[in-house]
DNA sequence: ATTTGACCTCAACTATACTTGAGGTTGTTG
DNA sequence: CAACAACCTCAAGTATAGTTGAGGTCAAAT
C-alpha cells in the first residue's frame, strides 16, 4: 500500500508483463489499483512498475473470485497481509488457510443443497411450502445471494 | 408465456401474495416478468394475477441463482417447460435433474480446487508459475468467471 | 531523430440483477 | 361512498466488476 516511494529495481514488471503473466487486462490492473487490491510504483515518466508480489496478489484475487468471493472481501483478506514488508510464505499460507475454510464451507453448503434437491427430485416438488431448498430464510438465505465473508473480523 | 387470455380464477394470486410467499419484492416480480421468467394475467383493471405455478418457477429461479446460475441460463431452462399446459411433476423433475447435474459439476470443481489449494498451502506458493490454481487457462478458466451453462443445447 | 508500441488519465459505457420514485389507478373495507 | 392500501407504468438509480475510447506521453529500436 505504501511502497510508492520505493526505488525501481530491474526485476520490477511493466503493466504489459503483469497483464500477460497474470492473464488479466491492463485495464483490470488499473481497476484493481483503484480498488486497493494491488499497488504500483512509478517511473520518472509516470509509468507503472509492479513488484513481483503483484502476481501472487492477482492470483489470490482471481482464485477467490473463481469461487464467488467479492472484491470487497478479497480486499479485506489482502489487507491482513503486512504493509511495509514483502509478505512471507507464512503470511500467504495464513491467508490461504482462512480462504480454505471458506471453501470447505461452500462445498458443504452445496452438498447440503444437492442432498436436499435429491429429496425434491424424488417428491417432484420444488414448491415453496414443502421444499427446504426454496424456503427463503432457510437454506437459501444461508447460502445467500451475496458473497460469503472470507473472514469474520 | 401465452396464458395472457386465460380467465382469472379465484385461487390466482395477487402480486403482494406472491411477493410474500416467494420472499421476493414486487419489483422483482415485475423484473422477472420483463425478463420472461414468469407470466401473469390481468384483471379488467389491469392488475396482475399469478397462477400458483409462479411460486414453483420463482423457487426454481431463486435456488438456481443461489448456486450461481445467471438469469439468462435460468430462462433457458424454464423455456423447456411446456407452454400451454401447466407443467406436470415430471416436467419439473426433469428440470431439477438437469440442474442437479450442474450442481454435481460445481461441487467437483470446488473440491478439485480445494485439493489443489491444499498443495498450495503445503508449499506456501500461490505463485503464478507453479500453482495449478492460479494458472489462467488451467483450473481457473475451467471454473470460469461467468455462469456455467445449465444446459448445453 | 523519428517512428511505433506501450503507457498515461479521465470519462463514459457495458452487463447483471434489481430497487426507487413519481405520478396516477384499482379494489376492498368500514 | 370515502378512505387507503395495493396496484399500475415508466424512467432513473444502485452495486459489482470491469472495458472502451479520446487525447496525449514515454521509451526502445531503427
Short mmCIF file of C-alpha atoms in Angstrom, two decimals, chain A residues 5 12-13 21 24 30-31 41 45 57 65 68 70 72 74 84-85 107 110 123 125 127-128 135 142 153:
data_model
loop_
_atom_site.label_atom_id
_atom_site.label_comp_id
_atom_site.label_asym_id
_atom_site.label_seq_id
_atom_site.Cartn_x
_atom_site.Cartn_y
_atom_site.Cartn_z
CA UNK A 5 8.39 5.75 -2.77
CA UNK A 12 10.06 -4.92 -11.48
CA UNK A 13 7.37 -5.67 -14.02
CA UNK A 21 1.58 -13.27 -16.98
CA UNK A 24 -5.82 -10.10 -16.94
CA UNK A 30 -5.80 -0.09 -13.16
CA UNK A 31 -9.12 -1.08 -11.71
CA UNK A 41 5.39 2.46 -8.11
CA UNK A 45 7.89 9.24 -16.69
CA UNK A 57 -1.89 -10.91 -5.14
CA UNK A 65 -13.27 -14.62 -7.40
CA UNK A 68 -17.54 -16.45 -5.74
CA UNK A 70 -16.48 -10.41 -3.88
CA UNK A 72 -14.63 -6.22 -1.17
CA UNK A 74 -10.83 -10.11 -1.14
CA UNK A 84 5.78 -2.21 4.59
CA UNK A 85 7.45 -5.54 4.11
CA UNK A 107 -18.64 -27.15 -0.53
CA UNK A 110 -23.53 -27.04 -1.99
CA UNK A 123 -41.03 -35.85 -4.49
CA UNK A 125 -41.92 -30.74 -5.51
CA UNK A 127 -42.90 -25.95 -4.07
CA UNK A 128 -42.35 -23.02 -1.79
CA UNK A 135 -37.65 -21.78 1.55
CA UNK A 142 -27.83 -19.22 4.40
CA UNK A 153 -13.50 -9.76 11.90
#
